[in-house]
PDB file of C-alpha atoms in Angstrom:
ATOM      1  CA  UNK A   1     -35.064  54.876 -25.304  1.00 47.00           C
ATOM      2  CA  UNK A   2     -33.057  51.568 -24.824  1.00 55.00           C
ATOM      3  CA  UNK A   3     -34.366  50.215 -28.354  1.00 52.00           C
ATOM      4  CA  UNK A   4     -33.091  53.683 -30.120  1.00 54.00           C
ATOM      5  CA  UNK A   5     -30.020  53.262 -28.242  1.00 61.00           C
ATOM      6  CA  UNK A   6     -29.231  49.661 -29.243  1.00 68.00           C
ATOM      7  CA  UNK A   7     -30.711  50.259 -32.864  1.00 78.00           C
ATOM      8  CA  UNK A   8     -29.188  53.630 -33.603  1.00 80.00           C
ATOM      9  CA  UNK A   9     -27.077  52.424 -37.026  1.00 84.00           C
ATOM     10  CA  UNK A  10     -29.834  50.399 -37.855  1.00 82.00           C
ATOM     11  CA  UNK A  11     -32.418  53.289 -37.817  1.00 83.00           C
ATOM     12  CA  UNK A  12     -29.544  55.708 -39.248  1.00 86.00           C
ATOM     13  CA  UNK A  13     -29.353  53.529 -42.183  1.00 89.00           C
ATOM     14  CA  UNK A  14     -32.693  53.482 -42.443  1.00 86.00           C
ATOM     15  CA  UNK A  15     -33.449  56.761 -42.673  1.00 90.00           C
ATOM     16  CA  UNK A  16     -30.445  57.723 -45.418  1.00 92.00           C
ATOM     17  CA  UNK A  17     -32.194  55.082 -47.666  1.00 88.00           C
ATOM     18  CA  UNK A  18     -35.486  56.327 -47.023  1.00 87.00           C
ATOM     19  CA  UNK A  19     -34.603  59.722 -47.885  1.00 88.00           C
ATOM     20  CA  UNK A  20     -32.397  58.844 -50.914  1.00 87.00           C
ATOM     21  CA  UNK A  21     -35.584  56.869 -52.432  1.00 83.00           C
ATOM     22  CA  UNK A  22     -38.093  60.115 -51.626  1.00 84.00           C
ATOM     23  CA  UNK A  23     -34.921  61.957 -53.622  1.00 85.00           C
ATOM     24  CA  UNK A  24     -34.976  60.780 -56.245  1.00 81.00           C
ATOM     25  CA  UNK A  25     -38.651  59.916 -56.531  1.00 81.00           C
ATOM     26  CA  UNK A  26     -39.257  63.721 -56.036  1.00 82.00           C
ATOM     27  CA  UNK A  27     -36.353  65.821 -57.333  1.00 83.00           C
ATOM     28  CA  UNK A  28     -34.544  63.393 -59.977  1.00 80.00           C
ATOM     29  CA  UNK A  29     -38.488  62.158 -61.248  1.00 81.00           C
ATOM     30  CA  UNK A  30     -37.289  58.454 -61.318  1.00 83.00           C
ATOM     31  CA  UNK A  31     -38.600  55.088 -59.140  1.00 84.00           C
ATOM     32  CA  UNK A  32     -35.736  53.003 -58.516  1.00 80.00           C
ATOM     33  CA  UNK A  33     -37.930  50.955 -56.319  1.00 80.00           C
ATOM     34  CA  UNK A  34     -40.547  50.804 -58.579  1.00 83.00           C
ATOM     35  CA  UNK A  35     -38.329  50.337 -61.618  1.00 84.00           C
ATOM     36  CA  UNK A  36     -36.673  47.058 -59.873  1.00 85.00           C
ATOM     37  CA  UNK A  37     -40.065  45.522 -59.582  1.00 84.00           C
ATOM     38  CA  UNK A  38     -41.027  45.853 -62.881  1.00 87.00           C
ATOM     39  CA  UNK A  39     -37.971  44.791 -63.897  1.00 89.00           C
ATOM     40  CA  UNK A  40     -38.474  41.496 -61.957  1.00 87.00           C
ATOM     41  CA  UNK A  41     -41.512  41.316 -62.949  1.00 87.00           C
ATOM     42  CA  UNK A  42     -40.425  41.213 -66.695  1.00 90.00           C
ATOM     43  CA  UNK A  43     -37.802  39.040 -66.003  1.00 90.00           C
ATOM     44  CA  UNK A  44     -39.550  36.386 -63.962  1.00 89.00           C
ATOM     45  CA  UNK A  45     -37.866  36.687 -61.097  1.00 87.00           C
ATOM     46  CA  UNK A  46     -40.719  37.902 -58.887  1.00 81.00           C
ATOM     47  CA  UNK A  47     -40.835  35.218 -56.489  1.00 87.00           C
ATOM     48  CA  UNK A  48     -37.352  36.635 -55.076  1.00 89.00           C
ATOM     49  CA  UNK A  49     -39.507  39.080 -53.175  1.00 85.00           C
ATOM     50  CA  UNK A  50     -41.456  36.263 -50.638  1.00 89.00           C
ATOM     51  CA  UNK A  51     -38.366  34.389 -50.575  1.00 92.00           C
ATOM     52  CA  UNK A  52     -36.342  37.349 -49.654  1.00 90.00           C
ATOM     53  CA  UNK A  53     -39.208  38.474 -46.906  1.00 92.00           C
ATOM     54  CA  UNK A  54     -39.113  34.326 -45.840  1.00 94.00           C
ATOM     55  CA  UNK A  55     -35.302  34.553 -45.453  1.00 93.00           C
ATOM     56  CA  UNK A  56     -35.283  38.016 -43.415  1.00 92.00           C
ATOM     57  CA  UNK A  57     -37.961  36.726 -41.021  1.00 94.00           C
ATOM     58  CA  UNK A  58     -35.582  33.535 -40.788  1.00 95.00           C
ATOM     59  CA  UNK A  59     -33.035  35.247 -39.437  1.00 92.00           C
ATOM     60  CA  UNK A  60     -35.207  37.518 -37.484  1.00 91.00           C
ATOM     61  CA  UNK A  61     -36.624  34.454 -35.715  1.00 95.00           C
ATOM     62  CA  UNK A  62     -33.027  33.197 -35.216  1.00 94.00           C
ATOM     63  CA  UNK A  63     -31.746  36.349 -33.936  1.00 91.00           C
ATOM     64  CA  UNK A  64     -35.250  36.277 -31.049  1.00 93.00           C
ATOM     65  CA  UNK A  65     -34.196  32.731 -30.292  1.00 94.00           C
ATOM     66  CA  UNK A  66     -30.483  33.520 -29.877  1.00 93.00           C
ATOM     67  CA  UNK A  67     -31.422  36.621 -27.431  1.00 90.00           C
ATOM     68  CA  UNK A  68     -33.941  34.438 -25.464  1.00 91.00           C
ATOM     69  CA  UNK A  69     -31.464  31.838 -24.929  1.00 93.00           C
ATOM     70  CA  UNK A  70     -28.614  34.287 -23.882  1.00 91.00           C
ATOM     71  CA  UNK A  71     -31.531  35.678 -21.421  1.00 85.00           C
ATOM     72  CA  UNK A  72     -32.028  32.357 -20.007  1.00 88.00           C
ATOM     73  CA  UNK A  73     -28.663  31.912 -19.691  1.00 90.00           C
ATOM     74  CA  UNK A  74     -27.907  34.841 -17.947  1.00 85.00           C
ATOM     75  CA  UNK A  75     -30.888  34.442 -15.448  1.00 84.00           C
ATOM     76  CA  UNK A  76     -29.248  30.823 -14.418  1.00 89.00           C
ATOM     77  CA  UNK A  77     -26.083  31.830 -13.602  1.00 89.00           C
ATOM     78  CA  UNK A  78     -27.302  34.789 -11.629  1.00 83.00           C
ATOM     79  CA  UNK A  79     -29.494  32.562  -9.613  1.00 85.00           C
ATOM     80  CA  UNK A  80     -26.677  30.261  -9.033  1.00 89.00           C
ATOM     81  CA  UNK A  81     -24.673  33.201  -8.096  1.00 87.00           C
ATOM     82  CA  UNK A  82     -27.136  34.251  -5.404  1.00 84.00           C
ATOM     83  CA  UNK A  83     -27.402  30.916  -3.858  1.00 87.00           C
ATOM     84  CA  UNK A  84     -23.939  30.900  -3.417  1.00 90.00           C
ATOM     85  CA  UNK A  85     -23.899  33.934  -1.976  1.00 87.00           C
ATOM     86  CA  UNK A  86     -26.749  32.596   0.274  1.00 86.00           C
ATOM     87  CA  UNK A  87     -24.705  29.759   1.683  1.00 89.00           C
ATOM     88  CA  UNK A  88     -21.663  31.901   1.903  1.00 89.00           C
ATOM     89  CA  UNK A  89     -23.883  34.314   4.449  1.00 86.00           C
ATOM     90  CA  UNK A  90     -25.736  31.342   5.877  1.00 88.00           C
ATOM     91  CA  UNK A  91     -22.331  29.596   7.019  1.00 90.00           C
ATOM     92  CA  UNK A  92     -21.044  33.083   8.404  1.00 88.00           C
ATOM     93  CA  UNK A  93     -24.382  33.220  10.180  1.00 88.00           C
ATOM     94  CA  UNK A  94     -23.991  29.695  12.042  1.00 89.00           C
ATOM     95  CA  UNK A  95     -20.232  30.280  12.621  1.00 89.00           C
ATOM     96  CA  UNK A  96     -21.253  33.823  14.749  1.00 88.00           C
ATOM     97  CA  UNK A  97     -24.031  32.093  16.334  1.00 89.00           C
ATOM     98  CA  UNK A  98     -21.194  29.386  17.528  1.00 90.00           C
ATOM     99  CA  UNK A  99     -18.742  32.361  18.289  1.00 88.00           C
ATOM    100  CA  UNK A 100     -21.467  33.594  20.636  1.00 87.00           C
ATOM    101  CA  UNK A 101     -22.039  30.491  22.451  1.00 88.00           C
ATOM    102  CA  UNK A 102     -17.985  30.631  23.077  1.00 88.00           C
ATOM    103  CA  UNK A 103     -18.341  34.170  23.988  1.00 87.00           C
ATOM    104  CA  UNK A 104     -21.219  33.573  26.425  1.00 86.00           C
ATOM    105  CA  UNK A 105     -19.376  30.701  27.559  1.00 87.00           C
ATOM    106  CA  UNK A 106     -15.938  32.707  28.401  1.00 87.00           C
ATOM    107  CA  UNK A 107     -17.572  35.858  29.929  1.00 84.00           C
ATOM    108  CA  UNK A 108     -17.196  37.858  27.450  1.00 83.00           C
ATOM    109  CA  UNK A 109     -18.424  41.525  27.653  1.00 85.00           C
ATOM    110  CA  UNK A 110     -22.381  41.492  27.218  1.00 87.00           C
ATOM    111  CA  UNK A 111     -22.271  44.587  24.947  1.00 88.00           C
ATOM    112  CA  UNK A 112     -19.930  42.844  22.375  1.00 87.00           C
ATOM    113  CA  UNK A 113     -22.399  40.011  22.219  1.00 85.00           C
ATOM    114  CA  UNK A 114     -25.314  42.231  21.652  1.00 89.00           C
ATOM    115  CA  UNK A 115     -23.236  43.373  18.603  1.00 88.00           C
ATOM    116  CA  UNK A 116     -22.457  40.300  17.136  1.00 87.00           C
ATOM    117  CA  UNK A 117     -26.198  39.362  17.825  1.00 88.00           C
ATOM    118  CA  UNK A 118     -26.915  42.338  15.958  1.00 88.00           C
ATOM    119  CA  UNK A 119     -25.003  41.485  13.003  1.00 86.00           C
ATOM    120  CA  UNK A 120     -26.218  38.170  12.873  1.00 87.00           C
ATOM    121  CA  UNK A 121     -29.876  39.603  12.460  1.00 87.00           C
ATOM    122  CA  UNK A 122     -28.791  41.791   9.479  1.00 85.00           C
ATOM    123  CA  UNK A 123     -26.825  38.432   7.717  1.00 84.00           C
ATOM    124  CA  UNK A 124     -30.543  37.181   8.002  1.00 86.00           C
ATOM    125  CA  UNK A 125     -31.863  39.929   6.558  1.00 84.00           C
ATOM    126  CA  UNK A 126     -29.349  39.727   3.411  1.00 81.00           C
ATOM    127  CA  UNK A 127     -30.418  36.401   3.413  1.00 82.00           C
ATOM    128  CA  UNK A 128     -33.924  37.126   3.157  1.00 82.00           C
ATOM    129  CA  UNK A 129     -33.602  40.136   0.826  1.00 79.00           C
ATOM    130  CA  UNK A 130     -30.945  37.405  -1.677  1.00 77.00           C
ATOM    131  CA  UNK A 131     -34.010  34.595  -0.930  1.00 78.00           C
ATOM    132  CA  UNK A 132     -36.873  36.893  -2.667  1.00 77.00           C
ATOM    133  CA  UNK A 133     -34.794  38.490  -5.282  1.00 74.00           C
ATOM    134  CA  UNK A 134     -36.928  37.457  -9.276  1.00 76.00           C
ATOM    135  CA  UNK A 135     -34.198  37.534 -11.537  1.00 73.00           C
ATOM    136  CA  UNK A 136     -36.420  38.562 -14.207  1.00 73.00           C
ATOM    137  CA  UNK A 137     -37.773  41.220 -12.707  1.00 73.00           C
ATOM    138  CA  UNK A 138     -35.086  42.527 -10.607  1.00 69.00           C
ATOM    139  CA  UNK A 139     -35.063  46.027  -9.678  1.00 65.00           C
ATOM    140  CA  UNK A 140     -31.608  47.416  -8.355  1.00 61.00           C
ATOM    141  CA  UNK A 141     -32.310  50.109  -6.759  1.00 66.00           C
ATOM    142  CA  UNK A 142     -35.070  48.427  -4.561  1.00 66.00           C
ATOM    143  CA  UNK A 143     -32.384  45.708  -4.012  1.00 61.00           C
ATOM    144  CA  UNK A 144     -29.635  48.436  -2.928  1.00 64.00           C
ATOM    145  CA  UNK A 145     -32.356  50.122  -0.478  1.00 66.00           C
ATOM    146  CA  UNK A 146     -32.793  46.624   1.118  1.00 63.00           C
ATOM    147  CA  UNK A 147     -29.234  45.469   1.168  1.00 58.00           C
ATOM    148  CA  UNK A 148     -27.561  49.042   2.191  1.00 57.00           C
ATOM    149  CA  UNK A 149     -24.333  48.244   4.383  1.00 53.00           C
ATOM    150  CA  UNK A 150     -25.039  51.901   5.784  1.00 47.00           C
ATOM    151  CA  UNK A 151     -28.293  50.821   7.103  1.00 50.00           C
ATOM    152  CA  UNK A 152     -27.188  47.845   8.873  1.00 44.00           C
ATOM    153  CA  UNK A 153     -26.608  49.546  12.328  1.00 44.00           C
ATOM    154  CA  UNK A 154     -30.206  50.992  12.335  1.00 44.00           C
TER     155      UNK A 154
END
């Protein structure tokens, strides 16, 4: 449904010419497109056709190339994104597990550590979850399930 969706004026067009062609081949009794390559033909000028078909598969080609490289592109800076967002967690993790040491240190209540202990599992378990995530392949719904901030006290 995505292609339809990106392609809709494309295929709109399409279609109008399509049906003005099977018009006027039907109801009107005349061949435009058969009448232009005869008249080519007597003129000449058929080789415009394969370098016509060369030049649209040109651009074609280009137009591949150019969404490939945007692709790429995009996959790079989400990966640098994520491991960026790795060592962002990863420095939060090693600054709570030096916050506990303090807290064990000071006598702090043994239920609040257990907490921050607690958190610092699920930081791990972002990390983890950031670690295996394909960029090409990504599913975000699977990546939600994993990462849910609701889930983190289960």
């Amino acid at each position: 449904m995505k292609v339809l969706k990106n392609n809709l004026f494309r295929v709109l067009i399409f279609t109008i010419v399509i049906l003005a062609v099977l018009f006027f081949n039907l109801i009107k009794g005349m061949h435009p497109i058969l009448d232009f390559l005869q008249y080519l033909v007597q003129k000449d000028l058929f080789w415009i056709i394969p370098l016509l078909l060369v030049v649209l598969l040109i651009f074609w080609q280009h137009n591949i190339n150019v969404k490939e490289k945007i692709s790429n592109e995009r996959v790079e800076i989400f990966s640098a994104t994520i491991r960026t967002i790795q060592d962002v967690l990863q420095n939060s993790t090693s600054s709570m597990q030096l916050l506990i040491l303090d807290m064990k240190d000071k006598g702090i209540h043994e239920e609040i550590i257990i907490r921050a202990e607690k958190n610092i599992v699920e930081l791990k378990k972002a990390i983890n979850t950031l670690a295996s995530v394909d960029p090409k392949s990504i599913k975000l719904k699977e990546l939600n399930h994993n990462m849910s901030i609701i889930k983190m006290n289960e």
